[in-house]
XYZ file of C-alpha atoms in Angstrom:
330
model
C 7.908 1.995 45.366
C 9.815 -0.941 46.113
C 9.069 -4.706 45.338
C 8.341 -7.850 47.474
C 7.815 -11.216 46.328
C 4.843 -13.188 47.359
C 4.935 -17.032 47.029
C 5.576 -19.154 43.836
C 7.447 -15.871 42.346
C 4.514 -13.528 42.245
C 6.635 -10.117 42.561
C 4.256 -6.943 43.876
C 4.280 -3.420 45.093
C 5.623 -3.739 48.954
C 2.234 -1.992 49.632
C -0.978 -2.459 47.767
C -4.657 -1.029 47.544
C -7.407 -2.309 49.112
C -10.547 -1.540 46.382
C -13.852 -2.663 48.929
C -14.456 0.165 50.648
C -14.412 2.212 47.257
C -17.976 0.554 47.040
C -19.221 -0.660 50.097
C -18.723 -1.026 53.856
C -18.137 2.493 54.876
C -20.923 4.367 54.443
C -24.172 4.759 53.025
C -22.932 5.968 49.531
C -19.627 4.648 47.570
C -17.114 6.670 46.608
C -17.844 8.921 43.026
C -16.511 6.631 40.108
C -14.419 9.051 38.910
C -12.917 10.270 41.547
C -12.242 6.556 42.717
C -11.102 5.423 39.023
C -8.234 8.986 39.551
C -7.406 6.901 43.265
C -6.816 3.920 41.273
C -4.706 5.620 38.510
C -2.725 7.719 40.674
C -1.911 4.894 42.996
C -0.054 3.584 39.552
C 1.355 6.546 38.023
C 2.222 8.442 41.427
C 3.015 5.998 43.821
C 4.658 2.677 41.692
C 1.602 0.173 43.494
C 1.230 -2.577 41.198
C -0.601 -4.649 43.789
C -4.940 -4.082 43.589
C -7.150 -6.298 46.043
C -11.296 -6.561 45.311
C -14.074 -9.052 44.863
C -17.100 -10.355 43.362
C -19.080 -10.084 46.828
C -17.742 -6.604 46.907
C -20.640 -4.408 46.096
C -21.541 -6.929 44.665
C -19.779 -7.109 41.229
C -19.411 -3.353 41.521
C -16.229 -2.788 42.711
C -14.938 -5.740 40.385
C -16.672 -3.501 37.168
C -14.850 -0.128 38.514
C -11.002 -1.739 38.818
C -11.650 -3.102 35.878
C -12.461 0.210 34.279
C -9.925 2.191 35.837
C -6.770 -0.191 35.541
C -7.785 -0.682 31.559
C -5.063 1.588 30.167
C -2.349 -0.136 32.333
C -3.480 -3.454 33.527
C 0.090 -4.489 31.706
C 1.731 -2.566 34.798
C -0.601 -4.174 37.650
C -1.414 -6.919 39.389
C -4.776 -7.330 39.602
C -6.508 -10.009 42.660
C -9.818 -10.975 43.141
C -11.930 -13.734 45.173
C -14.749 -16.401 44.852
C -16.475 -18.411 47.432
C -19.889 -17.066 47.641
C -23.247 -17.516 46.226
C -26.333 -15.428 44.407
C -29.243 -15.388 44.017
C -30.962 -14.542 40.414
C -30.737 -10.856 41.269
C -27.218 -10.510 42.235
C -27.720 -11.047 46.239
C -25.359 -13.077 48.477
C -26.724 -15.563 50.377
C -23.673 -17.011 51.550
C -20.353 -19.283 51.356
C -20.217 -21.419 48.551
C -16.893 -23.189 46.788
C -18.382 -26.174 45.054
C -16.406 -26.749 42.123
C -19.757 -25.668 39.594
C -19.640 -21.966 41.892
C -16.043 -21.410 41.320
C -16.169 -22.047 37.601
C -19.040 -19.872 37.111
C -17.787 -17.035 39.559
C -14.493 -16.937 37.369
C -16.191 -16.072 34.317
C -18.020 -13.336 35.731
C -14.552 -11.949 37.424
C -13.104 -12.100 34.032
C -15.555 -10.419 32.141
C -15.992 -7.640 34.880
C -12.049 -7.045 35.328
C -11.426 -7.497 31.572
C -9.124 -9.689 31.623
C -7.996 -12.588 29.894
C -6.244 -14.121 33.451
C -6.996 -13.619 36.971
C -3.203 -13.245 38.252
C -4.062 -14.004 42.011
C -7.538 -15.882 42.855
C -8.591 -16.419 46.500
C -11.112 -18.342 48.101
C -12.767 -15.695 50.171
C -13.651 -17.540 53.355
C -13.270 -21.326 53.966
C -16.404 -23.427 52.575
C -16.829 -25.703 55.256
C -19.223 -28.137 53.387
C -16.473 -28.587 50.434
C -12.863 -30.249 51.384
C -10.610 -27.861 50.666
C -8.854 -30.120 48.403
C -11.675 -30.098 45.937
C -11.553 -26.318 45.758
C -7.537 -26.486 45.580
C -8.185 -28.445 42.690
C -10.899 -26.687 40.699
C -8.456 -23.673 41.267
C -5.921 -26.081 40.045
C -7.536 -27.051 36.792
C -8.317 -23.136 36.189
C -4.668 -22.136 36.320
C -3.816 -25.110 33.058
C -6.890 -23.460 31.464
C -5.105 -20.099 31.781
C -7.979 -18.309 33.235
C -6.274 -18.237 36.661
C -2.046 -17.849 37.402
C -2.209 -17.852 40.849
C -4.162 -19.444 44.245
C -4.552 -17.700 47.040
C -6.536 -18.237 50.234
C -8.252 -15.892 52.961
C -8.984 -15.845 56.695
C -7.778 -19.586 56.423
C -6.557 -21.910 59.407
C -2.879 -23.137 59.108
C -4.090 -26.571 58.783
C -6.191 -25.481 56.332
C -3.693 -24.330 54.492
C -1.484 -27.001 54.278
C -4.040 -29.384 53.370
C -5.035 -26.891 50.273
C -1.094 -26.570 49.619
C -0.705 -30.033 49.202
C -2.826 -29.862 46.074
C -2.247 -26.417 44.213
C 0.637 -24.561 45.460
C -0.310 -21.368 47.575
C 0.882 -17.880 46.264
C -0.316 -15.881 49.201
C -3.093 -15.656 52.302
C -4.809 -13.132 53.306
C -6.266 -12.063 56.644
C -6.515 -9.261 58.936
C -3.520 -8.535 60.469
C -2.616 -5.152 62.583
C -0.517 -4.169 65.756
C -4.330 -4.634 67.222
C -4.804 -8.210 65.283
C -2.502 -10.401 65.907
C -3.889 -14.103 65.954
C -2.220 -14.882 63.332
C 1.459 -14.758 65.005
C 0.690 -17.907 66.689
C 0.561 -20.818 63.675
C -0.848 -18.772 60.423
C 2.766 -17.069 59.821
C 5.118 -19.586 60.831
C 3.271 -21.831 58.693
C 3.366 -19.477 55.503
C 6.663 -19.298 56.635
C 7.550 -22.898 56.394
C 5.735 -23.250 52.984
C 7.024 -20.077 50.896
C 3.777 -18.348 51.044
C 3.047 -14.798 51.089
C 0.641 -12.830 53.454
C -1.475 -10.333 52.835
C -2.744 -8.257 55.661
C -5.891 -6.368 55.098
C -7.109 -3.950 57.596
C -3.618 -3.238 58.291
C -5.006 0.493 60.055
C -7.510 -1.223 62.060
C -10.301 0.047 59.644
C -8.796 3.634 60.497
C -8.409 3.066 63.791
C -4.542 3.213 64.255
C -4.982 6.341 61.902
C -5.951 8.077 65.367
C -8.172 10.073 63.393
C -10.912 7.813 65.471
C -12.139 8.697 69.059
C -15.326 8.311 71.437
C -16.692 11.206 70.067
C -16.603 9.730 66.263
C -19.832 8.346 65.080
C -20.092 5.995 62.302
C -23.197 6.568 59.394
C -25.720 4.094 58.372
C -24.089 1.491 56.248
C -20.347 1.914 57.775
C -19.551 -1.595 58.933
C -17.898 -0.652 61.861
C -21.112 0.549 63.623
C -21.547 -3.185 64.162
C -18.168 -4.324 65.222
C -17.633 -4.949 69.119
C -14.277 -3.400 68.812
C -15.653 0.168 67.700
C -17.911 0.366 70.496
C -17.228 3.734 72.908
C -15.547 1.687 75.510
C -13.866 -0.202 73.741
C -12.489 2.908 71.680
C -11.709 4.712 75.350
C -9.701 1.581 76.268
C -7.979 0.431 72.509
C -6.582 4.289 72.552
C -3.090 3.355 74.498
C -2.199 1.783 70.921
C -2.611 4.853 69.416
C -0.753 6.785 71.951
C 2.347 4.297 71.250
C 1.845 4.696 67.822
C 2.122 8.751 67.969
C 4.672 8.890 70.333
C 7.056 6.857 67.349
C 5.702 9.107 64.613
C 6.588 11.935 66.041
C 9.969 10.788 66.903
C 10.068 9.397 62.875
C 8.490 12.771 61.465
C 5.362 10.570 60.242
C 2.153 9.626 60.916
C 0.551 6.837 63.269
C -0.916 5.452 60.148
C 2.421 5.188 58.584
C 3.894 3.462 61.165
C 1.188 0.823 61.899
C 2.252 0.478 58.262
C 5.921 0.577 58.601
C 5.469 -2.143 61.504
C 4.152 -4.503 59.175
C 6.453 -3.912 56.699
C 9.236 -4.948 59.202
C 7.851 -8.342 60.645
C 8.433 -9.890 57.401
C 10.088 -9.422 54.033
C 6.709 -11.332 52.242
C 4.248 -9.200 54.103
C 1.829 -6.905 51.911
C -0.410 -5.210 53.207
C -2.935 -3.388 51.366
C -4.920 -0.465 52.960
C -7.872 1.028 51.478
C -8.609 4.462 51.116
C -11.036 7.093 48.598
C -8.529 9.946 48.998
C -5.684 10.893 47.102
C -3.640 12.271 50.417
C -4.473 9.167 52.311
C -3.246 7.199 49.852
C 0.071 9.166 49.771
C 0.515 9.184 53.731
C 0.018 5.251 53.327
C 2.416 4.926 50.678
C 4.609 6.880 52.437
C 5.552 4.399 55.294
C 7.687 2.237 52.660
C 10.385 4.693 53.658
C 10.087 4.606 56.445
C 12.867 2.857 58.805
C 11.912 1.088 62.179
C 14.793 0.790 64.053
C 15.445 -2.349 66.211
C 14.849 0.143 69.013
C 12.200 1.053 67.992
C 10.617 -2.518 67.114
C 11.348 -3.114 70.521
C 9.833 -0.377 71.895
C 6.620 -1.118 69.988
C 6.534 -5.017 71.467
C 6.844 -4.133 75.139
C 4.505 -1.464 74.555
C 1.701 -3.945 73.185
C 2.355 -6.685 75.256
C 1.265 -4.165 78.180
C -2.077 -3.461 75.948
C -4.919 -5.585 76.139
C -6.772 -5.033 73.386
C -10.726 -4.928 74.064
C -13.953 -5.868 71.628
C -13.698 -8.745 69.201
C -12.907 -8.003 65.402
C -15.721 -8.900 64.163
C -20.156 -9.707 65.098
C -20.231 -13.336 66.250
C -21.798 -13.774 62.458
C -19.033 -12.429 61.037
C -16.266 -14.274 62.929
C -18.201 -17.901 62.274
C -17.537 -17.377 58.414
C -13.368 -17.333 58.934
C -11.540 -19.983 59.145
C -9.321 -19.009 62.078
């Protein structure tokens, strides 16, 4: 696997994992723990990613508990990232965004003791708290990195403005939003503004939530508890009319001998030499095909081929339920 650097030297896997929907999100039951913990380990020993994205909210705490538990015997070969910026109740339930500096030093303990670790190497704030300036959380995030709990600060789903602001008072390692050849907001000030600073960027959902697998059609329905039975974006329509990108995306793999996935991935990969992104999968051949589009080699042609292409497509459904999309940043 070969190496990128994200911001302030933090050197990763040029693809990561994605851990969430190991545990929630898609579907009404999470993947088997042991057949999830052999995902995790394999992704190490089989495909060189050193790079491992979760979450407190994820599950929640779950999916923190099971990459902790699985990366154990080699957590000295990984990277491990995780995020604050929500609240609980008693019994463990989210009731939404909080990063007041008293949430953030509490939710660190917890990711520590769940993970196992000693320090969190990259800590985002999960969405933008807009009831504390983000130069307060900057600096509790600050004050945990000279405690040693924390190494690096990392933001997500976070305005370019925003950014700076927070950048200004602890230097950023890396950002992370959704990002895909069918999510592309970001083009306009996110990356140039990463850019500018040194910062890294993170894509998650880099497949569209499967989408650009083309494994997805009108005739796919989604179970109870699979997050995309809510999203505009995978209604039928929407599907019918979003398939040209896949189309374009076939067409190239099989001119490259790969996959639609893999080059959705290898697109990415191209755009920008501190671009991560980190798909999620439960199965040990996805996560091979995924890996598999480091190799691969867009050409300029074929970059070029790809742009005219989507600048034809108009891409139809919004990303995310209207409550959703009012919790980013963007």
């Amino acid at each position: 696997m070969k190496m990128r650097m994200l911001g302030q030297g933090l050197e990763v896997s040029a693809i990561g994992l994605g851990c969430m929907g190991m545990s929630q999100s898609y579907g009404p039951n999470p993947g088997d723990e042991q057949a999830m913990i052999k995902v995790l380990r394999d992704a190490v020993d089989l495909g060189g990613v050193t790079f491992f994205d979760t979450a407190e909210v994820y599950g929640p705490f779950v999916n923190e508990e099971l990459v902790g538990k699985a990366l154990a015997p080699i957590r000295d070969r990984v990277v491990i990232a995780t995020k604050f910026g929500f609240e609980f109740t008693e019994d463990g339930k989210p009731v939404g965004t909080s990063s007041r500096p008293e949430v953030i030093k509490r939710a660190v303990e917890g990711s520590l003791r769940r993970l196992g670790l000693d320090t969190i190497e990259l800590y985002y704030q999960h969405r933008v708290d807009p009831n504390v300036p983000i130069e307060d959380v900057a600096g509790t995030v600050k004050e945990l990195i000279e405690a040693g709990k924390v190494r690096h600060f990392g933001m997500s789903e976070a305005a370019a403005g925003t950014i700076r602001r927070a950048h200004t008072v602890q230097p950023v390692t890396a950002v992370q939003s959704e990002y895909s050849l069918w999510t592309r907001t970001q083009e306009a000030e996110v990356l140039p503004t990463l850019e500018e600073l040194g910062i890294g960027f993170v894509p998650f959902s880099p497949l569209g939530k499967g989408f650009l697998t083309g494994k997805i059609d009108t005739s796919t329905t989604f179970t109870a508890g699979d997050i995309r039975a809510s999203i505009p974006r995978f209604e039928q329509d929407a599907r019918q009319a979003n398939q040209d990108l896949v189309d374009l995306l076939g067409r190239v793999a099989v001119r490259k001998g790969s996959t639609p996935a893999q080059i959705a991935l290898a697109w990415l990969l191209a755009r920008k030499p501190w671009i991560v992104p980190i798909p999620g999968t439960r199965r040990i051949e996805r996560l091979q095909e995924n890996l598999g589009a480091a190799e691969i080699e867009l050409s300029d042609a074929d970059l070029t081929e790809i742009q005219d292409a989507t600048d034809k497509i108009e891409i139809q459904g919004a990303r995310y339920p209207e409550h959703l999309e009012r919790q980013t940043g963007l």
